[in-house]
Amino acid sequence: MFEYCERRLRCEQVDLDEIARSAGTPCYVYSSRAILDAYEAYDDAFGDVPHMVCYAVKANSTLAVLSLLAKAGAGFDIVSGGELYRVLQAGGDPARVVFSGVGKTAPEIRFALTNGIAGFNCESEAELAEIDAIAERLGVAARFSLRVNPDVDAATHPYISTGLRGHKFGVDIEAAEHLYRRARSFRHLRATGVSCHIGSQILDISPILEAAEKVLALIERLQAEGHEIDHVDLGGGLGIAYQAADRAPGIREFIQQLRGRIGRDGLTVVVEPGRSIVGSAGVLLTRVLHRKKTPAKEFVVVDAAMNDLIRPALYRSHHDILPLRQPEASTTVLADVVGPICETGDFLARDRELVDVRPGKYLAIASAGAYGFAQASNYNSRPRAAEVLVEGDRWRVIRERETYADLIRGETK
Ligand SMILES: *Cc1c(COP(=O)(O)O)cnc(C)c1O
């Protein structure tokens, strides 16, 4: 959805330069078509297999993005009460919400139960006991899956790998049967599924398939013991191509492979994709402030920084950087692209060949739709960026740029 047309980078049918000039920079821009195409790819690929595609809200929780997906019929995977609040405000259906996460608080559990969410993905016996007690007080039944740790290596960045025995996530798959048995004594809990999520930015899907097989084998054993398991939740994690060399599997191909393994009658399949729905659907627009040369290096200083997009600093991740206007004759420079923040870790790219990076020029930092704005902060008292949604030949601001007054909201002297 981001392509050059007559040397101008466009999002759908809108010239990104027009957005940069009018909305200012830094500014996130999302293609509604790209988001919906990715969601529909998941939804279609399941065909007649009963399924629920629960978009992982943490990847991009902006209201207009959630609303777009809610209207398309998506469910949601949440990891906090704040995310549930956002989903409800966006018009999402709580009956299609699953609540994941390793540390849910009592108020969050109460909030979820009073809104009738689909179920909890639980991570410990202590958590089961707490949900049971709260459900009892509210006079409701809570549906849950145990998130099991299948002990498979997602082969991704260590910070976003979650399915190995040493990680904080999930219940050891060997211990899960025992815990399901014990959970029978909790009178306000219903065990209806088994879940897992082994990591993020997974480019080789075989670990996901391996985890799925382990989880399905567990479900068979649980059903044989009389547990009424009606769904399997395989989490999210499908990666996207941040650079040409990344061999990202297509969504349809991924789901077809899954279908091949889990064509079991009756079982509803839940997936929780985040990055693969919004990642490639967004860019971060920024303006070149200065060029700076030291004896060792050349720097391009831009107005976006690690507080706007932390992925390069946190995960060493690569984002392509594209000029909004393709120059006729391009002279390239090899430089680091850095922001104004007082940290050496504040870089968006290192040793990168760049074209047309004179001061005043605009650049697009590609594949920034997931874990971009969602991880933005006010570090260095920088107001958070504006966000824009493009729909065909129209665009609108879906979040205003923060003001200085926003920076001190709620503070006292
Ligand atoms: C983060 C997360 C997801 C989404 O992961 P992606 O890699 O963005 O698809 C899904 N489920 C759980 C439990 C998560 O923590």
CSV table of C-alpha atoms and ligand atoms in Angstrom, one decimal:
chain,number,residue,atom,x,y,z
A,1,MET,CA,0.0,0.0,0.0
A,2,PHE,CA,3.1,2.2,0.1
A,3,GLU,CA,4.3,2.8,-3.4
A,4,TYR,CA,6.0,5.4,-5.6
A,5,CYS,CA,3.9,7.0,-8.2
A,6,GLU,CA,5.7,9.5,-10.4
A,7,ARG,CA,8.5,9.5,-7.8
A,8,ARG,CA,6.2,10.4,-5.0
A,9,LEU,CA,5.7,7.9,-2.2
A,10,ARG,CA,2.0,7.3,-1.7
A,11,CYS,CA,-0.1,5.5,0.9
A,12,GLU,CA,-3.1,4.1,-1.1
A,13,GLN,CA,-4.0,7.1,-3.3
A,14,VAL,CA,-2.6,9.8,-1.0
A,15,ASP,CA,0.7,11.6,-1.4
A,16,LEU,CA,2.6,11.2,1.9
A,17,ASP,CA,4.2,14.6,1.3
A,18,GLU,CA,0.8,16.2,1.6
A,19,ILE,CA,0.3,14.5,5.0
A,20,ALA,CA,3.7,15.4,6.3
A,21,ARG,CA,3.2,19.1,5.4
A,22,SER,CA,-0.3,19.3,6.7
A,23,ALA,CA,-0.1,17.1,9.9
A,24,GLY,CA,3.5,17.8,10.7
A,25,THR,CA,6.2,15.4,11.7
A,26,PRO,CA,6.9,13.0,13.3
A,27,CYS,CA,3.7,11.4,12.3
A,28,TYR,CA,2.5,7.8,11.9
A,29,VAL,CA,0.4,7.0,8.8
A,30,TYR,CA,-1.6,3.8,8.5
A,31,SER,CA,-3.2,2.3,5.4
A,32,SER,CA,-6.7,1.0,6.3
A,33,ARG,CA,-6.7,-1.2,3.2
A,34,ALA,CA,-3.5,-2.9,4.3
A,35,ILE,CA,-4.9,-3.6,7.8
A,36,LEU,CA,-8.2,-4.9,6.4
A,37,ASP,CA,-6.4,-7.0,3.8
A,38,ALA,CA,-4.3,-8.7,6.4
A,39,TYR,CA,-7.3,-9.3,8.7
A,40,GLU,CA,-9.3,-10.7,5.8
A,41,ALA,CA,-6.4,-13.0,4.7
A,42,TYR,CA,-6.6,-14.7,8.1
A,43,ASP,CA,-10.3,-14.8,8.2
A,44,ASP,CA,-10.6,-16.2,4.6
A,45,ALA,CA,-7.8,-18.7,4.9
A,46,PHE,CA,-9.6,-20.5,7.7
A,47,GLY,CA,-12.5,-21.2,5.3
A,48,ASP,CA,-15.0,-23.6,6.9
A,49,VAL,CA,-12.8,-24.3,10.0
A,50,PRO,CA,-14.5,-22.7,13.0
A,51,HIS,CA,-12.2,-19.9,14.0
A,52,MET,CA,-11.8,-16.5,15.8
A,53,VAL,CA,-9.1,-14.0,14.7
A,54,CYS,CA,-8.3,-12.0,17.8
A,55,TYR,CA,-6.2,-9.0,16.9
A,56,ALA,CA,-3.4,-8.5,19.5
A,57,VAL,CA,-4.2,-5.0,20.7
A,58,LYS,CA,-0.8,-4.3,22.1
A,59,ALA,CA,0.7,-4.1,18.6
A,60,ASN,CA,-1.2,-0.9,17.9
A,61,SER,CA,-4.0,0.1,20.2
A,62,THR,CA,-5.1,3.3,18.6
A,63,LEU,CA,-8.9,3.7,18.7
A,64,ALA,CA,-9.4,4.1,15.0
A,65,VAL,CA,-7.4,1.0,14.2
A,66,LEU,CA,-9.4,-1.0,16.7
A,67,SER,CA,-12.6,0.4,15.3
A,68,LEU,CA,-11.7,-0.6,11.8
A,69,LEU,CA,-11.0,-4.1,12.9
A,70,ALA,CA,-14.1,-4.3,15.1
A,71,LYS,CA,-16.3,-3.3,12.1
A,72,ALA,CA,-14.6,-6.1,10.1
A,73,GLY,CA,-15.7,-8.6,12.7
A,74,ALA,CA,-12.4,-9.1,14.5
A,75,GLY,CA,-12.0,-10.4,18.0
A,76,PHE,CA,-9.3,-9.0,20.3
A,77,ASP,CA,-6.5,-10.4,22.4
A,78,ILE,CA,-5.9,-8.0,25.3
A,79,VAL,CA,-3.2,-8.0,28.0
A,80,SER,CA,-4.6,-5.3,30.3
A,81,GLY,CA,-7.7,-3.6,31.6
A,82,GLY,CA,-6.7,-0.5,29.6
A,83,GLU,CA,-6.7,-2.5,26.4
A,84,LEU,CA,-10.2,-3.8,27.2
A,85,TYR,CA,-11.3,-0.2,27.8
A,86,ARG,CA,-10.0,0.8,24.4
A,87,VAL,CA,-11.6,-2.2,22.7
A,88,LEU,CA,-15.0,-1.3,24.3
A,89,GLN,CA,-14.6,2.3,23.3
A,90,ALA,CA,-13.8,1.3,19.8
A,91,GLY,CA,-17.0,-0.7,19.5
A,92,GLY,CA,-15.4,-4.2,19.9
A,93,ASP,CA,-17.5,-7.1,21.0
A,94,PRO,CA,-16.5,-8.3,24.5
A,95,ALA,CA,-17.8,-11.7,23.7
A,96,ARG,CA,-14.9,-12.0,21.2
A,97,VAL,CA,-12.2,-10.8,23.6
A,98,VAL,CA,-9.5,-13.1,25.1
A,99,PHE,CA,-7.5,-11.8,28.1
A,100,SER,CA,-3.8,-12.9,28.1
A,101,GLY,CA,-0.9,-11.9,30.2
A,102,VAL,CA,1.2,-13.1,33.1
A,103,GLY,CA,0.0,-10.6,35.8
A,104,LYS,CA,-3.7,-9.7,35.7
A,105,THR,CA,-4.8,-7.7,38.7
A,106,ALA,CA,-8.1,-8.1,40.6
A,107,PRO,CA,-9.7,-4.9,39.2
A,108,GLU,CA,-8.7,-6.0,35.7
A,109,ILE,CA,-10.3,-9.4,36.2
A,110,ARG,CA,-13.5,-7.9,37.6
A,111,PHE,CA,-13.7,-5.4,34.7
A,112,ALA,CA,-13.3,-8.3,32.2
A,113,LEU,CA,-15.9,-10.5,33.9
A,114,THR,CA,-18.5,-7.8,34.2
A,115,ASN,CA,-18.1,-7.1,30.5
A,116,GLY,CA,-18.6,-10.8,29.6
A,117,ILE,CA,-15.3,-11.5,27.8
A,118,ALA,CA,-14.9,-14.8,25.9
A,119,GLY,CA,-12.3,-16.1,28.3
A,120,PHE,CA,-9.0,-15.8,30.1
A,121,ASN,CA,-5.6,-17.3,29.0
A,122,CYS,CA,-4.2,-18.2,32.4
A,123,GLU,CA,-0.7,-18.7,33.5
A,124,SER,CA,-0.7,-20.2,37.0
A,125,GLU,CA,-2.7,-21.9,39.6
A,126,ALA,CA,-2.7,-18.8,41.8
A,127,GLU,CA,-4.3,-16.9,38.9
A,128,LEU,CA,-7.0,-19.5,38.5
A,129,ALA,CA,-7.8,-19.3,42.2
A,130,GLU,CA,-8.1,-15.5,42.0
A,131,ILE,CA,-10.4,-15.5,39.0
A,132,ASP,CA,-12.5,-18.2,40.6
A,133,ALA,CA,-12.9,-16.1,43.8
A,134,ILE,CA,-13.8,-13.0,41.8
A,135,ALA,CA,-16.3,-14.9,39.6
A,136,GLU,CA,-17.9,-16.3,42.7
A,137,ARG,CA,-18.4,-12.8,44.1
A,138,LEU,CA,-19.9,-11.6,40.8
A,139,GLY,CA,-22.1,-14.8,40.5
A,140,VAL,CA,-20.7,-15.6,37.1
A,141,ALA,CA,-18.7,-18.5,35.5
A,142,ALA,CA,-15.3,-17.7,34.0
A,143,ARG,CA,-14.1,-19.6,30.9
A,144,PHE,CA,-10.4,-20.2,30.8
A,145,SER,CA,-7.6,-21.8,28.8
A,146,LEU,CA,-4.2,-22.5,30.3
A,147,ARG,CA,-1.4,-20.9,28.4
A,148,VAL,CA,1.1,-23.8,28.1
A,149,ASN,CA,4.7,-23.4,27.5
A,150,PRO,CA,5.5,-26.0,24.8
A,151,ASP,CA,9.2,-25.7,25.1
A,152,VAL,CA,9.9,-24.9,21.5
A,153,ASP,CA,12.4,-22.3,20.2
A,154,ALA,CA,10.8,-19.6,18.2
A,155,ALA,CA,14.2,-18.6,16.7
A,156,THR,CA,13.5,-14.9,17.1
A,157,HIS,CA,15.0,-12.0,19.1
A,158,PRO,CA,15.5,-13.2,22.7
A,159,TYR,CA,13.3,-10.4,24.1
A,160,ILE,CA,10.3,-11.6,22.0
A,161,SER,CA,10.8,-15.3,22.3
A,162,THR,CA,8.4,-16.7,24.9
A,163,GLY,CA,8.0,-20.4,24.5
A,164,LEU,CA,11.1,-21.9,26.1
A,165,ARG,CA,11.1,-23.5,29.5
A,166,GLY,CA,13.2,-20.7,31.1
A,167,HIS,CA,10.7,-18.0,30.1
A,168,LYS,CA,8.3,-16.4,32.5
A,169,PHE,CA,5.3,-17.3,30.3
A,170,GLY,CA,2.8,-20.1,30.5
A,171,VAL,CA,2.5,-23.3,32.4
A,172,ASP,CA,5.0,-26.1,31.7
A,173,ILE,CA,3.1,-28.4,29.2
A,174,GLU,CA,4.0,-31.5,31.3
A,175,ALA,CA,2.3,-29.9,34.4
A,176,ALA,CA,-0.7,-28.7,32.5
A,177,GLU,CA,-2.8,-31.9,32.8
A,178,HIS,CA,-2.4,-31.9,36.5
A,179,LEU,CA,-3.4,-28.2,36.7
A,180,TYR,CA,-6.5,-28.8,34.6
A,181,ARG,CA,-7.5,-31.6,37.0
A,182,ARG,CA,-7.0,-29.4,40.0
A,183,ALA,CA,-9.0,-26.6,38.4
A,184,ARG,CA,-12.1,-28.8,38.5
A,185,SER,CA,-12.3,-28.0,42.2
A,186,PHE,CA,-12.8,-24.3,41.3
A,187,ARG,CA,-16.6,-24.1,41.0
A,188,HIS,CA,-16.8,-20.9,39.0
A,189,LEU,CA,-14.2,-21.8,36.4
A,190,ARG,CA,-14.8,-23.7,33.1
A,191,ALA,CA,-11.8,-25.1,31.2
A,192,THR,CA,-12.8,-24.6,27.6
A,193,GLY,CA,-9.5,-24.3,25.8
A,194,VAL,CA,-5.7,-24.6,25.7
A,195,SER,CA,-3.5,-21.7,24.5
A,196,CYS,CA,0.1,-21.0,23.6
A,197,HIS,CA,2.1,-18.2,22.1
A,198,ILE,CA,5.8,-18.9,21.5
A,199,GLY,CA,7.1,-15.5,20.4
A,200,SER,CA,6.9,-12.7,17.9
A,201,GLN,CA,8.5,-11.9,14.5
A,202,ILE,CA,8.7,-15.6,13.6
A,203,LEU,CA,9.9,-16.0,10.1
A,204,ASP,CA,10.1,-19.8,10.1
A,205,ILE,CA,6.7,-21.2,11.0
A,206,SER,CA,7.8,-24.7,11.8
A,207,PRO,CA,8.2,-24.0,15.5
A,208,ILE,CA,4.6,-22.7,15.6
A,209,LEU,CA,3.4,-25.9,13.9
A,210,GLU,CA,5.5,-28.0,16.3
A,211,ALA,CA,3.9,-26.1,19.3
A,212,ALA,CA,0.4,-26.7,17.7
A,213,GLU,CA,1.0,-30.4,17.6
A,214,LYS,CA,2.1,-30.6,21.2
A,215,VAL,CA,-1.0,-28.5,22.2
A,216,LEU,CA,-3.3,-30.7,20.2
A,217,ALA,CA,-1.9,-33.9,21.7
A,218,LEU,CA,-2.5,-32.3,25.2
A,219,ILE,CA,-6.1,-31.5,24.1
A,220,GLU,CA,-6.7,-35.1,23.2
A,221,ARG,CA,-5.6,-36.3,26.6
A,222,LEU,CA,-7.7,-33.6,28.3
A,223,GLN,CA,-10.8,-34.6,26.3
A,224,ALA,CA,-10.2,-38.2,27.1
A,225,GLU,CA,-10.3,-37.3,30.8
A,226,GLY,CA,-13.6,-35.6,30.3
A,227,HIS,CA,-12.6,-31.9,30.0
A,228,GLU,CA,-14.9,-30.1,27.6
A,229,ILE,CA,-12.2,-28.4,25.5
A,230,ASP,CA,-13.8,-26.6,22.6
A,231,HIS,CA,-11.0,-24.5,21.3
A,232,VAL,CA,-7.3,-24.2,20.7
A,233,ASP,CA,-5.6,-20.8,20.8
A,234,LEU,CA,-2.3,-20.7,19.0
A,235,GLY,CA,-1.4,-17.1,19.8
A,236,GLY,CA,0.2,-14.7,17.4
A,237,GLY,CA,3.8,-14.3,16.3
A,238,LEU,CA,3.8,-14.5,12.5
A,239,GLY,CA,6.6,-12.2,11.3
A,240,ILE,CA,6.7,-9.6,8.5
A,241,ALA,CA,9.5,-8.6,6.0
A,242,TYR,CA,11.3,-5.6,7.5
A,243,GLN,CA,13.8,-5.9,4.7
A,244,ALA,CA,14.1,-7.5,1.3
A,245,ALA,CA,16.1,-10.4,2.7
A,246,ASP,CA,13.4,-11.4,5.2
A,247,ARG,CA,11.5,-14.4,3.9
A,248,ALA,CA,8.2,-13.7,5.7
A,249,PRO,CA,5.6,-16.4,5.1
A,250,GLY,CA,2.3,-15.2,3.7
A,251,ILE,CA,-0.7,-15.2,6.1
A,252,ARG,CA,-2.7,-17.5,3.8
A,253,GLU,CA,0.1,-20.0,3.5
A,254,PHE,CA,0.6,-20.0,7.2
A,255,ILE,CA,-3.0,-20.7,8.0
A,256,GLN,CA,-3.2,-23.3,5.3
A,257,GLN,CA,-0.3,-25.1,6.9
A,258,LEU,CA,-2.0,-24.9,10.3
A,259,ARG,CA,-5.2,-26.2,8.8
A,260,GLY,CA,-3.3,-29.2,7.5
A,261,ARG,CA,-2.4,-30.1,11.1
A,262,ILE,CA,-5.5,-29.2,13.0
A,263,GLY,CA,-8.4,-30.3,10.8
A,264,ARG,CA,-10.0,-31.8,13.9
A,265,ASP,CA,-13.8,-31.7,14.0
A,266,GLY,CA,-15.5,-29.3,16.3
A,267,LEU,CA,-12.4,-27.6,17.7
A,268,THR,CA,-12.5,-23.8,17.2
A,269,VAL,CA,-9.1,-22.4,16.3
A,270,VAL,CA,-8.2,-19.0,17.8
A,271,VAL,CA,-5.2,-17.0,16.6
A,272,GLU,CA,-3.9,-13.7,18.1
A,273,PRO,CA,-2.0,-11.9,15.3
A,274,GLY,CA,-0.7,-8.4,16.0
A,275,ARG,CA,2.4,-7.5,14.0
A,276,SER,CA,1.3,-9.4,10.8
A,277,ILE,CA,-2.0,-7.3,10.7
A,278,VAL,CA,-0.6,-3.8,11.3
A,279,GLY,CA,3.2,-4.0,10.9
A,280,SER,CA,3.5,-3.4,7.2
A,281,ALA,CA,0.4,-1.1,7.2
A,282,GLY,CA,2.2,1.8,8.8
A,283,VAL,CA,5.1,4.2,8.3
A,284,LEU,CA,6.6,6.9,10.5
A,285,LEU,CA,7.1,10.2,8.7
A,286,THR,CA,10.0,12.3,9.8
A,287,ARG,CA,11.9,15.4,8.6
A,288,VAL,CA,15.6,15.8,8.2
A,289,LEU,CA,16.8,18.5,10.6
A,290,HIS,CA,20.6,18.5,10.1
A,291,ARG,CA,23.5,16.7,8.6
A,292,LYS,CA,26.5,16.3,10.8
A,293,LYS,CA,29.9,14.9,10.1
A,294,THR,CA,32.4,13.7,12.6
A,295,PRO,CA,35.8,12.4,11.8
A,296,ALA,CA,34.4,8.9,12.2
A,297,LYS,CA,30.9,9.1,10.8
A,298,GLU,CA,28.2,10.9,9.1
A,299,PHE,CA,24.9,11.5,10.8
A,300,VAL,CA,21.5,12.5,9.6
A,301,VAL,CA,19.6,14.1,12.4
A,302,VAL,CA,15.8,13.8,12.1
A,303,ASP,CA,12.9,15.0,14.1
A,304,ALA,CA,11.7,11.4,15.1
A,305,ALA,CA,13.5,9.6,17.9
A,306,MET,CA,13.6,6.5,20.0
A,307,ASN,CA,10.7,7.8,22.0
A,308,ASP,CA,8.6,7.6,18.8
A,309,LEU,CA,10.0,4.3,17.6
A,310,ILE,CA,12.1,2.3,20.0
A,311,ARG,CA,12.4,-0.9,18.0
A,312,PRO,CA,15.9,-0.1,16.5
A,313,ALA,CA,17.3,0.8,19.9
A,314,LEU,CA,15.5,-2.0,21.8
A,315,TYR,CA,15.7,-5.0,19.4
A,316,ARG,CA,18.4,-3.7,16.9
A,317,SER,CA,15.7,-4.0,14.3
A,318,HIS,CA,15.9,-2.9,10.8
A,319,HIS,CA,13.4,-0.5,9.2
A,320,ASP,CA,13.8,0.6,5.6
A,321,ILE,CA,14.0,4.4,5.2
A,322,LEU,CA,12.5,5.9,2.1
A,323,PRO,CA,12.5,9.4,0.7
A,324,LEU,CA,9.0,10.8,0.1
A,325,ARG,CA,10.3,12.3,-3.2
A,326,GLN,CA,12.5,10.0,-5.3
A,327,PRO,CA,15.3,12.3,-6.6
A,328,GLU,CA,16.0,12.1,-10.4
A,329,ALA,CA,19.7,11.5,-10.0
A,330,SER,CA,20.5,10.0,-6.7
A,331,THR,CA,23.7,10.5,-4.8
A,332,THR,CA,23.8,8.3,-1.8
A,333,VAL,CA,25.4,8.8,1.6
A,334,LEU,CA,26.3,6.2,4.1
A,335,ALA,CA,25.1,7.5,7.5
A,336,ASP,CA,23.5,6.9,10.8
A,337,VAL,CA,19.9,8.2,11.1
A,338,VAL,CA,19.6,9.6,14.7
A,339,GLY,CA,17.0,11.5,16.7
A,340,PRO,CA,17.4,14.5,19.1
A,341,ILE,CA,17.3,12.4,22.3
A,342,CYS,CA,20.3,12.5,24.7
A,343,GLU,CA,21.2,8.8,24.4
A,344,THR,CA,23.7,7.1,22.1
A,345,GLY,CA,21.0,4.4,21.7
A,346,ASP,CA,18.8,6.9,19.9
A,347,PHE,CA,19.2,5.8,16.4
A,348,LEU,CA,16.7,4.7,13.7
A,349,ALA,CA,19.3,3.2,11.4
A,350,ARG,CA,23.0,2.6,11.4
A,351,ASP,CA,25.5,2.7,8.5
A,352,ARG,CA,22.7,3.0,6.0
A,353,GLU,CA,22.9,4.0,2.3
A,354,LEU,CA,20.5,6.9,2.0
A,355,VAL,CA,19.3,9.1,-0.9
A,356,ASP,CA,18.1,12.7,-0.7
A,357,VAL,CA,18.6,13.4,3.0
A,358,ARG,CA,19.2,17.2,2.8
A,359,PRO,CA,17.8,19.3,5.7
A,360,GLY,CA,14.1,19.9,5.2
A,361,LYS,CA,13.5,16.7,3.3
A,362,TYR,CA,10.9,14.2,4.5
A,363,LEU,CA,11.6,10.5,5.0
A,364,ALA,CA,9.3,7.5,5.7
A,365,ILE,CA,10.5,4.9,8.2
A,366,ALA,CA,8.8,1.7,6.8
A,367,SER,CA,7.0,-1.1,8.5
A,368,ALA,CA,6.3,0.9,11.6
A,369,GLY,CA,2.7,0.0,12.1
A,370,ALA,CA,3.3,-2.5,14.9
A,371,TYR,CA,5.0,-1.8,18.2
A,372,GLY,CA,5.7,1.7,16.9
A,373,PHE,CA,3.3,4.3,18.4
A,374,ALA,CA,2.2,1.6,20.9
A,375,GLN,CA,5.7,1.7,22.5
A,376,ALA,CA,6.1,5.5,22.2
A,377,SER,CA,6.9,7.5,25.3
A,378,ASN,CA,7.4,11.1,26.4
A,379,TYR,CA,11.1,10.6,27.2
A,380,ASN,CA,12.9,13.9,27.0
A,381,SER,CA,9.5,15.6,27.4
A,382,ARG,CA,8.8,15.1,23.7
A,383,PRO,CA,5.0,15.2,22.9
A,384,ARG,CA,4.0,12.0,21.2
A,385,ALA,CA,3.5,12.0,17.4
A,386,ALA,CA,0.3,12.5,15.5
A,387,GLU,CA,-1.4,9.5,13.8
A,388,VAL,CA,-3.2,9.5,10.5
A,389,LEU,CA,-5.4,6.9,8.8
A,390,VAL,CA,-5.6,6.7,5.0
A,391,GLU,CA,-8.7,5.3,3.3
A,392,GLY,CA,-8.4,5.3,-0.5
A,393,ASP,CA,-7.9,8.9,-1.6
A,394,ARG,CA,-8.9,10.4,1.8
A,395,TRP,CA,-6.9,10.8,5.1
A,396,ARG,CA,-7.7,12.0,8.6
A,397,VAL,CA,-5.9,12.6,11.8
A,398,ILE,CA,-6.9,9.8,14.2
A,399,ARG,CA,-4.8,11.1,17.1
A,400,GLU,CA,-3.7,14.7,17.5
A,401,ARG,CA,-0.1,15.4,18.2
A,402,GLU,CA,0.3,15.9,21.9
A,403,THR,CA,0.8,19.4,23.2
A,404,TYR,CA,3.1,20.7,26.0
A,405,ALA,CA,0.0,20.9,28.2
A,406,ASP,CA,-0.5,17.2,27.6
A,407,LEU,CA,3.0,16.6,29.0
A,408,ILE,CA,2.1,17.8,32.5
A,409,ARG,CA,-1.5,16.6,32.7
A,410,GLY,CA,-2.2,15.2,36.1
A,411,GLU,CA,1.0,16.6,37.7
A,412,THR,CA,1.2,19.0,40.6
A,413,LYS,CA,3.9,21.4,41.6
B,1,LIG,C1,2.3,-10.2,21.8
B,1,LIG,C2,1.3,-11.3,21.8
B,1,LIG,C3,0.6,-11.6,20.6
B,1,LIG,C4,0.8,-10.9,19.3
B,1,LIG,O1,2.1,-11.2,18.8
B,1,LIG,P1,2.5,-10.7,17.3
B,1,LIG,O2,3.9,-11.2,17.2
B,1,LIG,O3,2.4,-9.2,17.3
B,1,LIG,O4,1.6,-11.4,16.4
B,1,LIG,C5,-0.4,-12.6,20.7
B,1,LIG,N1,-0.6,-13.2,21.9
B,1,LIG,C6,0.0,-12.9,23.0
B,1,LIG,C7,-0.3,-13.7,24.2
B,1,LIG,C8,1.0,-12.0,23.0
B,1,LIG,O5,1.6,-11.7,24.2
